[in-house]
CSV table of N, CA and C in Angstrom, one decimal:
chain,number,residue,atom,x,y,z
W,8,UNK,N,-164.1,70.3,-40.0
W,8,UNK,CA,-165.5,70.2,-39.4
W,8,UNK,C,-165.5,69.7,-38.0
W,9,UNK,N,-164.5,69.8,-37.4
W,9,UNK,CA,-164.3,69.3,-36.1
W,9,UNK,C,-165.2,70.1,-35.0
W,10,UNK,N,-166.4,71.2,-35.2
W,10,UNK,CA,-166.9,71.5,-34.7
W,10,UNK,C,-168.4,71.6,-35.2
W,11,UNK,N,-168.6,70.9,-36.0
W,11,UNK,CA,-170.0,70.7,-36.2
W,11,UNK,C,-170.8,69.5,-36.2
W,12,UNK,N,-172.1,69.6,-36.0
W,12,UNK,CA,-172.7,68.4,-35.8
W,12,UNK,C,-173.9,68.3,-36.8
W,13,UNK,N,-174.5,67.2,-36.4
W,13,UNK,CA,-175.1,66.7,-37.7
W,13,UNK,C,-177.0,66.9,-36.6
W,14,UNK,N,-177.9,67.0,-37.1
W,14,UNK,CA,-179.1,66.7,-36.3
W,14,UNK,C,-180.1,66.1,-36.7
W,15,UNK,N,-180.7,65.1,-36.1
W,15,UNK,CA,-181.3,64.4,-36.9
W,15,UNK,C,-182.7,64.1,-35.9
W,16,UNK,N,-184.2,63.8,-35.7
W,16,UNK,CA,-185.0,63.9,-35.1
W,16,UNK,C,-185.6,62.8,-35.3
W,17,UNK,N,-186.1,62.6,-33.8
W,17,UNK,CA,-186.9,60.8,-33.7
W,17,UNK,C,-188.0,61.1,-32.8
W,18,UNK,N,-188.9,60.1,-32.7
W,18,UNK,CA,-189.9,60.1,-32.0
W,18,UNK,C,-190.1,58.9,-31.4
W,19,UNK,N,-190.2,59.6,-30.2
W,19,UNK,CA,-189.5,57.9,-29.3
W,19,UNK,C,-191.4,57.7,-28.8
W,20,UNK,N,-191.7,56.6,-28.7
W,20,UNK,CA,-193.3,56.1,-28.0
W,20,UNK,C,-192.8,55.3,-26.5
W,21,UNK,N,-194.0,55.2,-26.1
W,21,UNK,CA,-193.7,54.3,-24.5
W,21,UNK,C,-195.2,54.4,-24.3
W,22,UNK,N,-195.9,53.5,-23.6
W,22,UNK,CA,-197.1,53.1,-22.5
W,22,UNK,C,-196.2,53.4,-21.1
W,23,UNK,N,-194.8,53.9,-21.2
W,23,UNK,CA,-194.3,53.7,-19.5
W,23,UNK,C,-194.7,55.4,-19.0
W,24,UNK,N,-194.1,56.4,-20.1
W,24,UNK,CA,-194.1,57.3,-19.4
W,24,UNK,C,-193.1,58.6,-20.3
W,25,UNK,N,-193.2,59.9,-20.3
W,25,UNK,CA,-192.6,60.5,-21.0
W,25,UNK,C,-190.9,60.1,-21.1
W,26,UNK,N,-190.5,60.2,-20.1
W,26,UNK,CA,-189.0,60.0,-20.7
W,26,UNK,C,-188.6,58.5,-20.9
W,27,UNK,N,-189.3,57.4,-20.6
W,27,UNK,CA,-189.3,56.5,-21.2
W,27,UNK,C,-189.2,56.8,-22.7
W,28,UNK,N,-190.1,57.3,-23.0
W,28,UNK,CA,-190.0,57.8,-24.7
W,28,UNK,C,-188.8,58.1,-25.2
W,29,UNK,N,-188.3,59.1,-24.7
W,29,UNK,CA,-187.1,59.7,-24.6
W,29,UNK,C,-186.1,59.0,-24.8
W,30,UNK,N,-185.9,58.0,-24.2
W,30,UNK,CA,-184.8,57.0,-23.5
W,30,UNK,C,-185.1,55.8,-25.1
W,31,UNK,N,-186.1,55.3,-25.2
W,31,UNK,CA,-186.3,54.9,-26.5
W,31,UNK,C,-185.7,55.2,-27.7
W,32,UNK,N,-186.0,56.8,-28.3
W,32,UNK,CA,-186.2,57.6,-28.8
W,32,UNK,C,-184.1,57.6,-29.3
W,33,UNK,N,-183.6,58.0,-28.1
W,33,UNK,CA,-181.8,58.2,-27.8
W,33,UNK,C,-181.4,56.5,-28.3
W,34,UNK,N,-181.8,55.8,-27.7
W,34,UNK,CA,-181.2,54.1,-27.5
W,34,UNK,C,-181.4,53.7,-29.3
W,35,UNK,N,-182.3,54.0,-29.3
W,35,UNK,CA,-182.4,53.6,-30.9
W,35,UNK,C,-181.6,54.4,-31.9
W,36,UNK,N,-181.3,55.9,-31.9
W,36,UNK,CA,-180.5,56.6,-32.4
W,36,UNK,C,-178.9,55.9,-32.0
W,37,UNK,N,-178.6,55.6,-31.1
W,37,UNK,CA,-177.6,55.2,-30.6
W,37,UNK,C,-177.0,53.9,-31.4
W,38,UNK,N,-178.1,53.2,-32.0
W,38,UNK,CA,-177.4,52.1,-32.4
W,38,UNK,C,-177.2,52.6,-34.3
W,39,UNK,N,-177.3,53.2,-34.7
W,39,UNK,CA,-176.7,53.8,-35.6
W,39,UNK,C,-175.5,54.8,-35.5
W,40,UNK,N,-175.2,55.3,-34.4
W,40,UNK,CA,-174.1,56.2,-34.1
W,40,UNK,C,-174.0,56.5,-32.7
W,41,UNK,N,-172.8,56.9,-32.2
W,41,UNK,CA,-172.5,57.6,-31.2
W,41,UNK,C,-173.6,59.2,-31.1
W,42,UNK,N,-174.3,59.6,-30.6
W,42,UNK,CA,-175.0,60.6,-29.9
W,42,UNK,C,-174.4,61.4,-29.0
W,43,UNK,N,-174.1,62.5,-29.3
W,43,UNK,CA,-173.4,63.4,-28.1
W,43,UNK,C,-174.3,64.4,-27.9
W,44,UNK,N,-175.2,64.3,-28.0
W,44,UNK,CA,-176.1,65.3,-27.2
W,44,UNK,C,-178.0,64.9,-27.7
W,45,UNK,N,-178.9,65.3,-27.2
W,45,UNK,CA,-180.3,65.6,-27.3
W,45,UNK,C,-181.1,66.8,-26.8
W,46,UNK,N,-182.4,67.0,-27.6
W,46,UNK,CA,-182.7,68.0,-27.3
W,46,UNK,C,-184.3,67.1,-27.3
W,47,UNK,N,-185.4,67.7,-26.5
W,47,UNK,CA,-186.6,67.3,-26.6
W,47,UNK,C,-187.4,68.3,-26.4
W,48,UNK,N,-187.9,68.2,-27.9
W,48,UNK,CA,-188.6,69.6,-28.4
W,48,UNK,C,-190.3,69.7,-28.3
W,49,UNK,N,-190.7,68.6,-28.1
W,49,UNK,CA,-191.9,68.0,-27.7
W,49,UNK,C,-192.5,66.6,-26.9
W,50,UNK,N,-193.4,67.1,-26.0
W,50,UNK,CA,-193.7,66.0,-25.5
W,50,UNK,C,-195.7,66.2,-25.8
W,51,UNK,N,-196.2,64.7,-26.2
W,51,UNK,CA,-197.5,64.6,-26.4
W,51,UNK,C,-197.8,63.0,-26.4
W,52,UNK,N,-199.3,62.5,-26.5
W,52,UNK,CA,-199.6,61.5,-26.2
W,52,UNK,C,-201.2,61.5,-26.8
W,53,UNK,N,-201.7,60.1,-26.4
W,53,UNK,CA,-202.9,60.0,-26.9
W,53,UNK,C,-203.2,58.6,-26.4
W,54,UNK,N,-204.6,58.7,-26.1
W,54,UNK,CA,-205.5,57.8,-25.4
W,54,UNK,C,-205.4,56.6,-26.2
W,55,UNK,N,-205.1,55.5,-26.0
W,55,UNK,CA,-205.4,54.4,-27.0
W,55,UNK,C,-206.9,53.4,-26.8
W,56,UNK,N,-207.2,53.0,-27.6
W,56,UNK,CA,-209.0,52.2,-27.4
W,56,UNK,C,-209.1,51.2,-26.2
W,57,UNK,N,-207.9,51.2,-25.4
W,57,UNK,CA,-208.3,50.3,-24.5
W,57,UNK,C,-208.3,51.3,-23.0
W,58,UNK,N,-207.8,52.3,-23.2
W,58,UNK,CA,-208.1,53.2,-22.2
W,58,UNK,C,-206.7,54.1,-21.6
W,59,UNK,N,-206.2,53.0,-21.9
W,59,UNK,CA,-204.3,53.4,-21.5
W,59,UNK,C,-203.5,54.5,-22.1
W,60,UNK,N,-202.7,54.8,-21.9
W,60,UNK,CA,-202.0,56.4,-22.2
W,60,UNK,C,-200.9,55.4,-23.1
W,61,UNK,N,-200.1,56.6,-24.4
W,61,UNK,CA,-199.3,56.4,-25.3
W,61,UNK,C,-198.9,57.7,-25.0
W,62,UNK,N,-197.7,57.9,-24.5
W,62,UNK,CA,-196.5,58.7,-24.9
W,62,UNK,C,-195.9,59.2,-25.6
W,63,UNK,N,-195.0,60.0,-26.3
W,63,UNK,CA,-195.0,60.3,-27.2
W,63,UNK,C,-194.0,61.7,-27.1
W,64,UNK,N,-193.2,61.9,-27.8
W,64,UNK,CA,-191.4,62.7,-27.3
W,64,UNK,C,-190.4,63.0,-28.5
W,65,UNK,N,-190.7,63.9,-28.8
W,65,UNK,CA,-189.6,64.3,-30.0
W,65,UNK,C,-188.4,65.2,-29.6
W,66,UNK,N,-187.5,64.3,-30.3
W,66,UNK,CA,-186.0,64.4,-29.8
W,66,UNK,C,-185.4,65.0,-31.0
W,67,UNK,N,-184.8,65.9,-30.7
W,67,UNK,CA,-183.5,66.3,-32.0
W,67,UNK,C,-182.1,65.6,-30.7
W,68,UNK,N,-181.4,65.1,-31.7
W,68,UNK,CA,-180.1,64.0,-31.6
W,68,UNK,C,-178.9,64.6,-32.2
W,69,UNK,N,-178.3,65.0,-31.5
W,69,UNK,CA,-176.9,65.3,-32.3
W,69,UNK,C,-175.6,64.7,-32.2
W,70,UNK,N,-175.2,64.6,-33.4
W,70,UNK,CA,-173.7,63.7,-33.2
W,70,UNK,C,-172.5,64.9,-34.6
W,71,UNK,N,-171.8,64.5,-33.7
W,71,UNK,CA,-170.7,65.1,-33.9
W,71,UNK,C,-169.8,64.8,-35.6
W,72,UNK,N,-169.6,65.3,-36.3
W,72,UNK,CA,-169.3,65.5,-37.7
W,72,UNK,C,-167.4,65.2,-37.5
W,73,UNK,N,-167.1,64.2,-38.1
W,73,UNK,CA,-165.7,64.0,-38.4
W,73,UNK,C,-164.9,65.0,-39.2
């Protein structure tokens, strides 16, 4: 299986800004495994009650299969 990978999908949040999200989204995947690649299949967001923006980023993550 030295050429297959595994994919797994997260949703990274931020008040900073879309790839903030992103960056979230990878860093947290990362501390469960090595990550050799991403994909970001969505980006969306939503107003929160104080007026401010929430970000919002869906990542497929792929790591590599032993």
């Amino acid at each position: 299986m030295a050429n297959s990978f595994e994919i797994i999908v997260r949703v990274g949040i931020s008040t900073k800004s879309f790839s903030d999200a992103v960056e979230q989204a990878v860093k947290e995947a990362a501390k469960e495994g090595t990550v050799n690649w991403f994909k970001v299949e969505e980006h969306r967001g939503r107003v929160l009650p104080d007026g401010n923006l929430e970000f919002q980023a869906t990542v497929n993550i792929g790591r590599k299969l032993n």
